[in-house]
Coordinates of C-alpha atoms and ligand atoms in Angstrom, one line a residue:
Chain A
M28 CA -10.9 2.3 -38.3
L29 CA -12.3 1.3 -35.0
K30 CA -13.3 4.8 -34.1
D31 CA -15.5 5.1 -37.2
F32 CA -16.9 1.7 -36.6
F33 CA -18.0 2.4 -33.0
G34 CA -18.1 6.1 -33.1
K35 CA -20.1 8.0 -30.5
K36 CA -22.8 8.6 -33.1
S37 CA -23.7 5.0 -33.2
K38 CA -27.4 4.7 -32.9
K39 CA -28.8 2.2 -30.5
R40 CA -31.1 0.8 -33.2
K41 CA -28.0 -0.7 -34.8
Y42 CA -28.0 -3.2 -32.1
A43 CA -30.3 -6.1 -31.4
S44 CA -31.8 -4.8 -28.2
I45 CA -34.7 -6.5 -26.5
P46 CA -36.8 -4.5 -24.1
S47 CA -36.5 -5.5 -20.5
E48 CA -40.1 -6.8 -20.4
H49 CA -38.8 -9.7 -22.3
S50 CA -36.2 -10.5 -19.6
K51 CA -38.1 -13.5 -18.5
L52 CA -37.8 -15.1 -21.9
D53 CA -36.2 -18.4 -21.7
V54 CA -33.0 -17.6 -23.5
P55 CA -30.0 -19.9 -23.5
E56 CA -27.5 -19.2 -20.7
G57 CA -24.8 -16.9 -21.8
L58 CA -26.4 -15.8 -25.0
M59 CA -28.0 -12.7 -23.6
Q60 CA -26.7 -10.0 -21.3
K61 CA -28.5 -7.5 -19.2
C62 CA -26.9 -4.0 -18.9
T63 CA -26.5 -3.2 -15.2
G64 CA -26.7 0.4 -16.1
C65 CA -30.0 0.6 -17.9
Y66 CA -31.3 -3.0 -17.5
K67 CA -31.8 -3.4 -21.2
I68 CA -31.0 -6.8 -22.6
Y69 CA -28.6 -7.4 -25.4
Y70 CA -27.1 -10.3 -27.3
R71 CA -23.8 -10.8 -25.6
K72 CA -22.1 -10.9 -29.0
E73 CA -23.5 -7.5 -29.8
M74 CA -22.3 -6.1 -26.6
Q75 CA -18.8 -7.6 -27.1
K76 CA -18.6 -6.1 -30.6
N77 CA -19.3 -2.7 -29.0
L78 CA -16.3 -3.4 -26.6
N79 CA -18.7 -4.0 -23.8
V80 CA -20.0 -0.5 -23.8
C81 CA -23.8 -0.5 -23.5
P82 CA -25.2 0.8 -26.8
N83 CA -28.1 2.3 -24.9
C84 CA -26.7 4.0 -21.8
G85 CA -23.0 4.1 -22.6
K86 CA -22.0 2.2 -19.5
H87 CA -18.5 0.8 -19.7
H88 CA -18.8 -2.8 -18.6
Q89 CA -15.5 -4.5 -17.6
L90 CA -13.3 -6.0 -20.2
K91 CA -11.2 -9.1 -19.5
A92 CA -7.5 -8.9 -20.0
W93 CA -7.5 -10.4 -23.5
E94 CA -10.5 -8.6 -24.6
R95 CA -8.7 -5.4 -23.8
I96 CA -5.6 -6.5 -25.7
D97 CA -7.8 -7.4 -28.7
S98 CA -9.4 -4.0 -28.5
L99 CA -6.1 -2.1 -28.8
F100 CA -3.4 -4.2 -30.5
D101 CA -3.0 -5.0 -34.2
E102 CA -4.0 -8.5 -34.9
N103 CA -1.6 -11.2 -33.8
T104 CA 1.1 -8.8 -32.7
F105 CA 0.8 -9.2 -28.9
Q106 CA 3.5 -11.3 -27.4
E107 CA 2.9 -12.2 -23.8
W108 CA 5.7 -12.0 -21.1
D109 CA 6.1 -14.1 -17.9
K110 CA 2.9 -16.0 -18.4
Q111 CA 4.3 -18.9 -16.3
L112 CA 4.7 -16.9 -13.1
I113 CA 2.1 -18.2 -10.6
S114 CA 1.3 -17.3 -7.0
I115 CA 2.2 -19.5 -4.0
N116 CA 0.8 -19.3 -0.5
P117 CA 3.6 -17.6 1.4
L118 CA 1.6 -17.0 4.6
G119 CA 0.0 -20.5 4.6
F120 CA -3.3 -18.8 4.3
P121 CA -6.3 -21.2 4.5
E122 CA -8.0 -21.9 1.2
Y123 CA -5.8 -19.5 -0.8
E124 CA -4.4 -22.1 -3.2
N125 CA -7.9 -23.4 -4.0
K126 CA -9.1 -20.0 -4.8
L127 CA -6.2 -19.4 -7.1
E128 CA -6.8 -22.6 -8.9
K129 CA -10.5 -21.9 -9.3
D130 CA -9.7 -18.4 -10.7
R131 CA -7.1 -19.8 -13.1
E132 CA -9.8 -22.2 -14.4
K133 CA -12.5 -19.6 -14.5
T134 CA -10.5 -16.9 -16.3
G135 CA -8.0 -18.8 -18.4
I136 CA -5.2 -16.6 -17.2
N137 CA -2.6 -17.4 -14.5
E138 CA -2.8 -14.2 -12.5
A139 CA -4.6 -10.9 -12.3
V140 CA -2.3 -9.2 -14.8
V141 CA -1.2 -10.0 -18.3
T142 CA 2.0 -8.3 -19.6
G143 CA 3.8 -8.2 -22.9
K144 CA 4.4 -6.1 -26.0
G145 CA 2.8 -5.6 -29.3
L146 CA 1.8 -3.1 -31.9
I147 CA -0.9 -0.4 -31.5
E148 CA -1.6 0.9 -35.0
G149 CA 1.9 -0.1 -35.9
N150 CA 3.5 1.4 -32.8
I151 CA 5.4 -1.0 -30.6
T152 CA 4.7 -0.7 -26.9
A153 CA 5.1 -2.6 -23.7
F154 CA 1.8 -3.3 -22.0
A155 CA 0.2 -4.5 -18.8
V156 CA -3.5 -5.1 -18.2
M157 CA -5.1 -6.1 -15.0
D158 CA -8.2 -8.4 -14.9
A159 CA -10.7 -7.8 -12.2
S160 CA -12.2 -11.2 -12.7
F161 CA -9.1 -12.9 -11.2
R162 CA -9.1 -12.4 -7.4
M163 CA -10.7 -9.0 -7.9
G164 CA -7.6 -7.9 -9.7
S165 CA -5.8 -7.8 -6.3
M166 CA -2.1 -7.3 -6.2
G167 CA 0.1 -10.1 -4.8
S168 CA 3.7 -11.0 -5.4
V169 CA 3.1 -12.2 -8.9
V170 CA 1.2 -9.1 -10.0
G171 CA 3.9 -6.8 -8.6
E172 CA 6.7 -8.9 -10.1
K173 CA 5.1 -9.1 -13.6
I174 CA 4.5 -5.4 -13.7
A175 CA 8.0 -4.5 -12.4
R176 CA 9.5 -6.9 -15.0
A177 CA 7.5 -5.4 -17.8
I178 CA 8.6 -1.9 -16.8
E179 CA 12.3 -3.1 -16.7
R180 CA 11.9 -4.6 -20.1
A181 CA 10.3 -1.5 -21.4
K182 CA 13.4 0.4 -20.1
D183 CA 15.9 -2.0 -21.6
E184 CA 14.1 -2.1 -25.0
S185 CA 13.3 1.6 -25.0
L186 CA 9.6 1.1 -25.4
P187 CA 6.7 3.1 -24.0
F188 CA 4.8 1.4 -21.2
I189 CA 1.1 1.5 -21.0
I190 CA -0.9 0.0 -18.1
F191 CA -4.7 -0.6 -17.7
T192 CA -5.5 -1.0 -14.1
A193 CA -8.5 -2.8 -12.5
S194 CA -7.9 -3.8 -8.9
G195 CA -9.5 -4.0 -5.5
G196 CA -6.1 -3.2 -4.0
A197 CA -3.8 -5.4 -2.1
R198 CA -4.0 -9.3 -2.0
M199 CA -4.9 -9.8 1.6
Q200 CA -3.8 -13.4 1.6
E201 CA -0.2 -12.3 0.9
G202 CA -0.2 -9.8 3.7
V203 CA 2.7 -7.4 3.8
L204 CA 4.4 -9.0 0.8
S205 CA 1.5 -7.7 -1.2
L206 CA 2.0 -4.2 0.3
M207 CA 5.6 -4.2 -0.7
Q208 CA 4.7 -4.7 -4.3
M209 CA 3.5 -1.1 -4.3
T210 CA 7.1 -0.1 -3.6
K211 CA 8.6 -2.6 -6.0
T212 CA 6.6 -1.3 -8.9
S213 CA 7.1 2.3 -8.0
V214 CA 10.9 1.9 -7.8
A215 CA 10.8 0.3 -11.2
I216 CA 8.8 3.3 -12.6
E217 CA 11.3 5.7 -11.1
R218 CA 14.1 4.0 -13.0
F219 CA 12.0 3.9 -16.2
S220 CA 11.1 7.5 -15.8
K221 CA 14.7 8.6 -15.2
A222 CA 15.6 6.8 -18.5
Q223 CA 13.0 9.1 -20.2
G224 CA 10.5 6.3 -20.7
L225 CA 6.9 7.2 -21.5
M226 CA 4.3 5.8 -19.1
I227 CA 0.6 6.0 -19.7
S228 CA -1.8 4.8 -17.0
V229 CA -5.4 4.1 -17.7
M230 CA -7.6 3.4 -14.7
T231 CA -10.6 1.3 -15.3
H232 CA -13.4 0.1 -13.0
P233 CA -12.4 -0.4 -10.2
T234 CA -8.9 1.0 -9.3
T235 CA -8.6 1.2 -5.5
G236 CA -6.3 0.9 -2.5
G237 CA -2.7 0.0 -3.0
V238 CA -3.0 0.0 -6.8
S239 CA -4.4 3.5 -7.0
A240 CA -1.7 4.5 -4.4
S241 CA 1.1 3.2 -6.5
F242 CA 1.6 2.6 -10.3
A243 CA -1.9 3.6 -11.3
S244 CA -1.2 7.2 -10.3
L245 CA 2.3 7.3 -11.6
G246 CA 1.9 7.7 -15.4
D247 CA 3.2 10.7 -17.2
Y248 CA -0.4 10.7 -18.3
N249 CA -3.2 9.4 -16.1
F250 CA -6.5 8.6 -17.8
A251 CA -9.6 6.8 -16.7
E252 CA -12.6 5.3 -18.4
P253 CA -16.0 6.9 -17.7
A254 CA -17.6 6.3 -14.3
A255 CA -14.9 4.0 -13.0
L256 CA -14.5 3.7 -9.3
I257 CA -11.1 5.1 -8.3
G258 CA -9.9 5.9 -4.8
F259 CA -7.7 5.1 -1.9
A260 CA -10.0 4.2 0.9
G261 CA -13.3 2.4 0.6
R262 CA -16.5 4.4 0.6
R263 CA -18.0 2.6 3.6
I264 CA -14.9 3.1 5.7
I265 CA -14.9 6.8 4.9
E266 CA -18.6 7.1 5.7
Q267 CA -18.0 5.3 9.0
T268 CA -15.1 7.5 9.8
I269 CA -16.5 10.9 9.0
R270 CA -20.1 10.1 9.8
E271 CA -21.6 11.8 6.8
K272 CA -23.1 10.7 3.5
L273 CA -20.8 11.0 0.5
P274 CA -21.9 12.6 -2.8
E275 CA -23.2 10.2 -5.5
D276 CA -20.3 10.8 -7.8
F277 CA -17.7 10.3 -5.0
Q278 CA -14.5 8.5 -6.2
T279 CA -15.7 8.3 -9.8
S280 CA -13.5 9.2 -12.8
E281 CA -15.5 12.4 -13.2
F282 CA -15.0 13.3 -9.5
L283 CA -11.3 12.8 -9.9
L284 CA -11.1 14.9 -13.0
K285 CA -13.0 17.7 -11.3
H286 CA -10.5 17.6 -8.4
G287 CA -7.5 17.7 -10.7
Q288 CA -6.4 14.1 -10.2
L289 CA -6.7 13.0 -13.8
D290 CA -5.6 14.3 -17.2
K291 CA -8.7 13.1 -19.0
V292 CA -11.7 10.8 -19.0
V293 CA -11.6 8.7 -22.2
H294 CA -14.4 6.8 -23.8
R295 CA -13.4 3.2 -24.6
H296 CA -14.1 3.8 -28.3
E297 CA -11.6 6.6 -28.5
M298 CA -8.9 4.9 -26.5
K299 CA -6.9 3.3 -29.2
E300 CA -6.7 6.5 -31.2
L301 CA -5.5 8.5 -28.2
L302 CA -2.8 6.0 -27.3
K303 CA -1.6 5.9 -30.9
T304 CA -1.4 9.7 -31.1
L305 CA 0.4 10.0 -27.8
I306 CA 3.0 7.3 -28.6
E307 CA 3.7 8.9 -31.9
M308 CA 4.0 12.3 -30.4
H309 CA 6.6 11.1 -28.0
Q310 CA 8.6 9.4 -30.7
K311 CA 8.8 12.5 -32.7
G312 CA 9.0 15.1 -30.0
G313 CA 11.7 16.3 -27.7
R314 CA 15.1 17.9 -28.3
K315 CA 17.7 15.3 -28.6
Chain B
M9 CA -2.0 9.2 35.2
M10 CA -3.1 5.5 35.3
K11 CA -0.8 3.4 33.3
Q12 CA -2.6 1.6 30.5
L13 CA -2.9 -2.1 31.5
L14 CA -2.6 -4.7 28.8
E15 CA -4.6 -7.9 29.2
F16 CA -1.7 -10.3 29.0
E17 CA 0.2 -8.3 31.7
K18 CA -2.5 -8.8 34.3
P19 CA -0.9 -11.8 36.1
I20 CA 2.2 -9.7 36.5
I21 CA 0.3 -6.8 37.9
N22 CA -1.6 -9.0 40.3
L23 CA 1.5 -10.6 41.6
K24 CA 3.2 -7.2 42.0
E25 CA 0.2 -6.0 44.0
K26 CA 0.4 -9.0 46.3
I27 CA 4.1 -8.4 47.0
A28 CA 3.4 -4.8 47.7
E29 CA 0.6 -5.9 50.1
L30 CA 2.9 -8.2 52.0
K31 CA 5.6 -5.6 52.2
S32 CA 3.2 -3.1 53.7
L33 CA 2.0 -5.8 56.1
T34 CA 5.6 -6.4 57.4
K35 CA 6.0 -2.7 57.9
D36 CA 3.0 -2.3 60.0
S37 CA 3.3 -5.4 62.2
E38 CA 5.7 -7.7 63.9
L39 CA 5.2 -10.4 61.3
D40 CA 8.3 -11.5 59.4
L41 CA 7.3 -12.3 55.9
T42 CA 10.8 -12.0 54.3
D43 CA 10.8 -15.6 53.0
E44 CA 7.3 -15.3 51.5
I45 CA 8.2 -12.1 49.8
S46 CA 11.4 -13.4 48.4
T47 CA 9.6 -16.5 47.1
L48 CA 7.0 -14.3 45.4
E49 CA 9.6 -12.0 43.9
K50 CA 11.4 -15.0 42.4
R51 CA 8.1 -16.1 41.0
L52 CA 7.5 -12.7 39.6
Q53 CA 10.8 -12.8 37.8
L54 CA 9.9 -16.2 36.3
L55 CA 6.4 -14.9 35.4
E56 CA 7.8 -11.8 33.6
D57 CA 10.4 -13.9 31.8
D58 CA 7.6 -16.2 30.7
I59 CA 5.1 -13.6 29.6
Y60 CA 7.5 -11.1 28.0
G61 CA 9.6 -13.8 26.5
N62 CA 6.6 -15.4 24.7
L63 CA 4.6 -12.5 23.4
K64 CA 2.0 -13.5 20.9
P65 CA 1.4 -11.4 17.8
W66 CA -1.7 -10.0 19.3
D67 CA 0.2 -9.0 22.5
R68 CA 2.6 -7.1 20.3
V69 CA -0.2 -5.4 18.5
Q70 CA -1.4 -4.2 21.9
M71 CA 2.1 -3.1 22.8
A72 CA 2.5 -1.2 19.5
R73 CA -0.7 0.6 20.2
H74 CA 0.1 1.3 23.9
Q75 CA -1.0 4.8 24.9
E76 CA 2.3 5.6 26.5
R77 CA 4.4 4.2 23.7
P78 CA 7.1 6.7 22.7
T79 CA 6.3 8.7 19.6
T80 CA 8.4 10.2 16.9
L81 CA 8.9 13.4 18.9
D82 CA 10.1 11.4 21.9
Y83 CA 12.8 9.7 19.8
I84 CA 13.7 13.0 18.2
N85 CA 14.2 14.3 21.7
A86 CA 16.3 11.3 22.7
L87 CA 18.4 10.9 19.6
F88 CA 18.9 14.3 18.0
T89 CA 20.0 17.8 18.9
N90 CA 18.9 21.2 17.6
F91 CA 15.8 19.8 16.0
I92 CA 13.9 22.5 14.2
E93 CA 10.5 21.6 13.0
M94 CA 9.6 22.9 9.6
H95 CA 5.9 23.2 8.6
G96 CA 3.7 23.0 5.5
D97 CA 3.6 21.5 2.1
R98 CA 3.4 24.9 0.3
L99 CA 0.4 23.7 -1.6
F100 CA -2.5 23.4 0.8
G101 CA -1.6 23.3 4.5
D102 CA 0.3 21.8 7.3
D103 CA -0.5 18.3 8.5
A104 CA 0.2 17.8 12.2
A105 CA 0.0 14.0 11.7
I106 CA 3.5 14.2 10.3
V107 CA 6.4 16.1 11.9
S108 CA 9.4 17.0 9.9
G109 CA 12.5 19.1 10.2
V110 CA 16.3 19.3 10.4
A111 CA 18.5 18.3 13.3
Y112 CA 21.9 17.1 14.2
Y113 CA 22.5 13.4 14.7
K114 CA 25.7 13.5 16.6
D115 CA 27.7 16.0 14.5
E116 CA 25.9 15.3 11.2
P117 CA 23.0 17.4 9.9
V118 CA 20.0 15.2 9.0
T119 CA 16.4 15.5 7.9
V120 CA 14.0 13.7 10.3
I121 CA 10.4 12.9 9.4
G122 CA 7.8 10.8 11.2
H123 CA 4.2 10.1 11.8
Q124 CA 3.0 11.8 15.0
R125 CA 0.3 10.4 17.2
G126 CA -1.0 12.2 20.3
K127 CA -0.7 10.7 23.8
D128 CA -4.0 12.0 25.0
T129 CA -7.4 12.7 23.4
K130 CA -6.7 16.4 22.9
E131 CA -3.4 16.0 21.2
N132 CA -4.7 13.0 19.2
I133 CA -7.5 15.1 17.8
R134 CA -5.0 17.8 16.9
R135 CA -2.8 15.3 15.2
N136 CA -5.6 13.3 13.7
F137 CA -4.4 10.2 15.5
G138 CA -1.3 10.2 13.4
M139 CA -3.3 9.5 10.2
P140 CA -2.0 11.8 7.5
H141 CA -3.8 13.7 4.7
P142 CA -2.1 14.2 1.3
E143 CA -0.5 17.5 2.5
G144 CA 1.4 15.4 5.1
Y145 CA 3.0 13.3 2.5
R146 CA 3.6 16.3 0.3
K147 CA 5.3 18.1 3.2
A148 CA 7.5 15.1 3.8
L149 CA 8.4 14.9 0.1
R150 CA 9.3 18.6 0.1
H151 CA 11.7 18.0 3.0
M152 CA 13.2 14.9 1.4
K153 CA 13.9 16.9 -1.8
Q154 CA 15.6 19.5 0.4
A155 CA 17.6 16.8 2.1
E156 CA 18.7 15.6 -1.3
K157 CA 19.7 19.2 -2.3
F158 CA 21.9 19.6 0.8
N159 CA 23.1 16.0 0.8
R160 CA 21.8 15.1 4.2
P161 CA 20.7 11.6 5.2
I162 CA 16.9 11.1 5.8
I163 CA 15.6 9.3 8.8
C164 CA 11.9 8.4 8.9
F165 CA 9.9 7.1 11.8
I166 CA 6.9 5.1 10.9
D167 CA 3.9 5.1 13.3
T168 CA 0.5 5.2 11.9
K169 CA -2.7 3.2 11.6
G170 CA -2.9 4.3 8.0
A171 CA -3.5 7.3 5.8
Y172 CA -6.7 9.0 6.8
P173 CA -9.8 7.6 5.1
G174 CA -11.7 10.9 4.6
K175 CA -13.6 12.8 2.0
A176 CA -11.1 15.7 1.8
A177 CA -8.2 13.3 1.7
E178 CA -9.6 11.7 -1.4
E179 CA -10.4 15.0 -3.1
R180 CA -6.9 16.2 -2.6
G181 CA -5.4 13.0 -4.0
Q182 CA -4.4 10.6 -1.1
S183 CA -3.5 8.0 -3.7
E184 CA -1.4 10.3 -5.7
A185 CA 0.4 11.7 -2.7
I186 CA 1.4 8.3 -1.5
A187 CA 2.3 7.0 -4.9
R188 CA 4.4 10.1 -5.6
N189 CA 6.4 9.5 -2.4
L190 CA 7.1 5.9 -3.3
M191 CA 8.4 6.9 -6.6
E192 CA 10.4 10.0 -5.5
M193 CA 11.9 8.2 -2.5
A194 CA 13.1 5.5 -4.9
G195 CA 15.2 8.0 -6.7
L196 CA 16.6 10.2 -3.9
T197 CA 20.4 10.4 -4.0
V198 CA 20.9 10.4 -0.2
P199 CA 20.7 7.6 2.3
I200 CA 17.2 6.9 3.7
I201 CA 16.7 4.9 6.9
C202 CA 13.2 4.0 8.0
I203 CA 12.4 2.8 11.5
V204 CA 8.9 1.4 12.4
I205 CA 8.4 2.4 16.0
G206 CA 4.7 1.6 16.5
E207 CA 2.1 0.6 14.0
G208 CA 3.1 0.4 10.3
G209 CA -0.3 0.6 8.8
S210 CA -0.5 -0.1 5.1
G211 CA 0.0 2.5 2.3
G212 CA -0.1 5.3 5.0
A213 CA 3.1 3.8 6.5
L214 CA 4.7 3.1 3.1
G215 CA 4.4 6.8 2.2
L216 CA 7.3 7.4 4.5
G217 CA 8.7 3.9 4.1
V218 CA 11.0 3.5 1.1
G219 CA 14.5 3.2 2.4
D220 CA 17.9 1.8 2.0
Q221 CA 17.6 0.2 5.4
I222 CA 14.3 -0.6 7.2
H223 CA 14.2 -1.5 10.8
M224 CA 11.5 -2.3 13.2
L225 CA 11.3 -2.0 17.0
E226 CA 10.8 -5.5 18.4
N227 CA 7.1 -4.9 19.3
S228 CA 6.1 -2.8 16.4
T229 CA 3.9 -4.2 13.5
Y230 CA 3.8 -3.7 9.8
S231 CA 0.8 -4.8 7.8
V232 CA -1.3 -4.4 4.8
I233 CA -4.4 -4.0 6.9
S234 CA -5.2 -3.9 10.7
P235 CA -6.0 -7.3 12.2
E236 CA -9.5 -6.1 12.9
G237 CA -9.9 -5.1 9.3
A238 CA -8.4 -8.3 8.0
A239 CA -10.8 -10.4 10.2
A240 CA -13.8 -8.4 9.1
L241 CA -12.8 -8.7 5.4
L242 CA -11.8 -12.4 5.4
W243 CA -14.1 -13.9 8.0
K244 CA -16.7 -11.2 8.3
D245 CA -16.0 -11.0 12.0
A246 CA -13.8 -8.2 13.5
G247 CA -13.7 -10.3 16.7
L248 CA -11.3 -12.7 15.1
A249 CA -8.6 -10.0 15.1
Q250 CA -6.4 -12.1 17.3
R251 CA -6.4 -14.9 14.8
A252 CA -5.8 -12.5 12.0
A253 CA -2.8 -11.1 13.8
E254 CA -1.3 -14.5 13.8
T255 CA -2.2 -15.4 10.2
M256 CA -1.1 -12.1 8.6
M257 CA 2.5 -12.2 9.7
I258 CA 2.8 -8.7 11.0
T259 CA 5.5 -8.7 13.7
S260 CA 9.1 -7.6 13.4
Y261 CA 10.1 -11.3 13.5
D262 CA 7.7 -12.1 10.7
L263 CA 9.0 -9.2 8.5
K264 CA 12.5 -10.3 9.1
K265 CA 11.6 -13.8 8.1
L266 CA 9.9 -12.5 4.9
G267 CA 13.1 -10.6 4.0
I268 CA 11.6 -7.2 4.1
I269 CA 13.4 -5.6 7.1
D270 CA 17.0 -5.4 8.0
E271 CA 17.2 -5.3 11.8
I272 CA 14.9 -5.9 14.7
I273 CA 15.7 -3.3 17.4
P274 CA 15.3 -4.8 20.8
E275 CA 12.9 -3.2 23.3
P276 CA 13.3 -3.0 27.1
R277 CA 11.4 -5.7 28.9
G278 CA 7.7 -4.9 28.9
G279 CA 8.0 -2.5 26.0
A280 CA 9.6 0.7 24.7
H281 CA 7.4 2.9 27.1
R282 CA 9.2 1.3 30.1
D283 CA 12.4 3.0 29.4
V284 CA 12.5 5.6 26.6
K285 CA 16.2 6.3 27.2
L286 CA 17.3 2.7 26.9
Q287 CA 15.1 2.4 23.8
G288 CA 16.8 5.4 22.3
E289 CA 20.2 3.8 23.0
N290 CA 19.1 0.7 21.2
I291 CA 17.9 2.6 18.2
K292 CA 21.2 4.6 18.2
K293 CA 23.2 1.4 17.8
V294 CA 21.4 0.3 14.7
L295 CA 21.2 3.8 13.3
D296 CA 25.0 4.2 13.6
Q297 CA 25.6 0.9 11.8
S298 CA 23.2 1.9 9.0
L299 CA 24.7 5.3 8.5
E300 CA 28.1 4.0 8.4
L301 CA 27.2 1.3 5.9
L302 CA 25.3 3.6 3.6
R303 CA 28.0 6.3 3.7
K304 CA 30.3 3.9 1.8
Y305 CA 28.2 3.7 -1.3
S306 CA 28.4 6.0 -4.3
T307 CA 25.1 7.5 -5.4
D308 CA 24.9 4.9 -8.2
E309 CA 25.5 2.0 -5.8
L310 CA 23.0 3.4 -3.3
L311 CA 20.3 3.6 -6.0
E312 CA 21.1 0.2 -7.4
K313 CA 21.0 -1.5 -4.0
R314 CA 17.8 0.2 -3.2
W315 CA 16.3 -1.3 -6.4
E316 CA 17.7 -4.7 -5.6
K317 CA 16.3 -4.5 -2.1
Y318 CA 12.8 -4.1 -3.3
K319 CA 13.1 -6.2 -6.4
Q320 CA 13.6 -9.3 -4.4
I321 CA 10.6 -8.9 -2.2
G322 CA 7.8 -11.3 -3.1
E323 CA 7.3 -15.0 -3.3
Y324 CA 6.1 -16.9 -6.4
S325 CA 6.7 -19.9 -8.5
M326 CA 6.9 -21.0 -12.2
L327 CA 4.5 -23.2 -14.0
E328 CA 6.0 -26.0 -15.9
N329 CA 5.1 -25.9 -19.6
Ligands
LIG21 ZN1 -27.0 0.2 -20.5

């Protein structure tokens, strides 16, 4: 099992770490990766095998959408939905189409969210995962539409719905249309919730603005990965407004947990097990 | 009190001053300037038609932010009777940036909720410039649930730069409070009518903004970010706000075009603050129509239509395989 494989007790010597003095070594591009938490250098492959959690300091580096899917779903069981939906440029915003095209090429996905269904340890679930490497995970019409459709399908097929968020907030280039996706997704969740659907939200780094103020906060269970940035307003704007320095841990997962805004902070290596347990609990539980 | 002067109105004011000057001149002397005055008055008419008839997005932003622009409480005064304000969220406190209570609209009991700005510095400080904390949204939700229990329609007035970006607001769950309102409003079994009367600033506006009918006063705005914020973010220059106001599509006409709002409520020439009574009458007309329409729906129809309304918002395309 995954948990045993990458359990918390893993020792760092298991991994091929190279001290930072060697950082100037002429290594092929992309082969090595420096942890932005502790500045140690690792083989990229080793880091990936550890689900992008630094073996030394435990920092949770971002996962791309498909890496996340691979980390949770039983092999070859994930079936993608609405892959062909793509953004247009409704406000005629300068350069927007180019930026979209570049991000599609760079990331290999068509928008900042991937949705679908699959099996987590044999449990079928509807799923959405945002990818911060596509337009900073920002929410435009397509992101809102794909998430709303996924929730509707979860309702129609009586599946749980799990979402992993990672987003800088609204997609500025789509203006107020992007704002209204907050409502669209929330109305979908209300319908799903009324039909007794189970929704689990897992906030990953970063989950801010309109995404944190809509579906990310609307799970029956709201979790977060360690040390993720989660908040409504940007730190700099708050500092400018209130003219005071904010605490170091402000708007981190741990800060939210302390203030009663989260159910639990969950290590990436324990995520699959937790989701499996919860899904199964909800299948069994409840008076019919 | 000095009336706040907007930049684009200056030519009108200048001409008005000139006319007043000529008038006082005729009073004090034997000069007959009747012809000159009437020529200038005609020109004034044309100038006003031209300026107020061609307001640019940035002009409307100024109008929406006008110091004397009527607030939620002004419209509550003009449109409702027996308004009783009810305070507090029962969890933390009472947020003066949102007012909420019960009233009669004509003969019908309703729940009225709205963002509340101040009109001078002192009141603005008390009301936090109409920028709510989580307790404001939670108070609003408490009253909406109450409206549902007693089967009263809900009328929301939207007028905020945004939810307050502060430390305490984050600690108490600004995100959750807004998100919760979006979801709960989606499921309320009574009609909800939302009217943007000034600035509709982002998530902070949306927290009172899920409705069966959404209307905007002609010179109000609704946006994901202020023009200044957009300019700073997109072009690293807050000075380009004027350009951002045009690009971002934030006027009532834009929102109508994008299929987000139902009606544009006309304003008196020169803005709502010129004639609150007339503005109230204009709102009443649209409110009557909305209430009449929504009364016809069963609860199921109401909720289904609410979903359909939001489901269709957004523009995208499909990749060919
Ligand atoms: Zn590290």
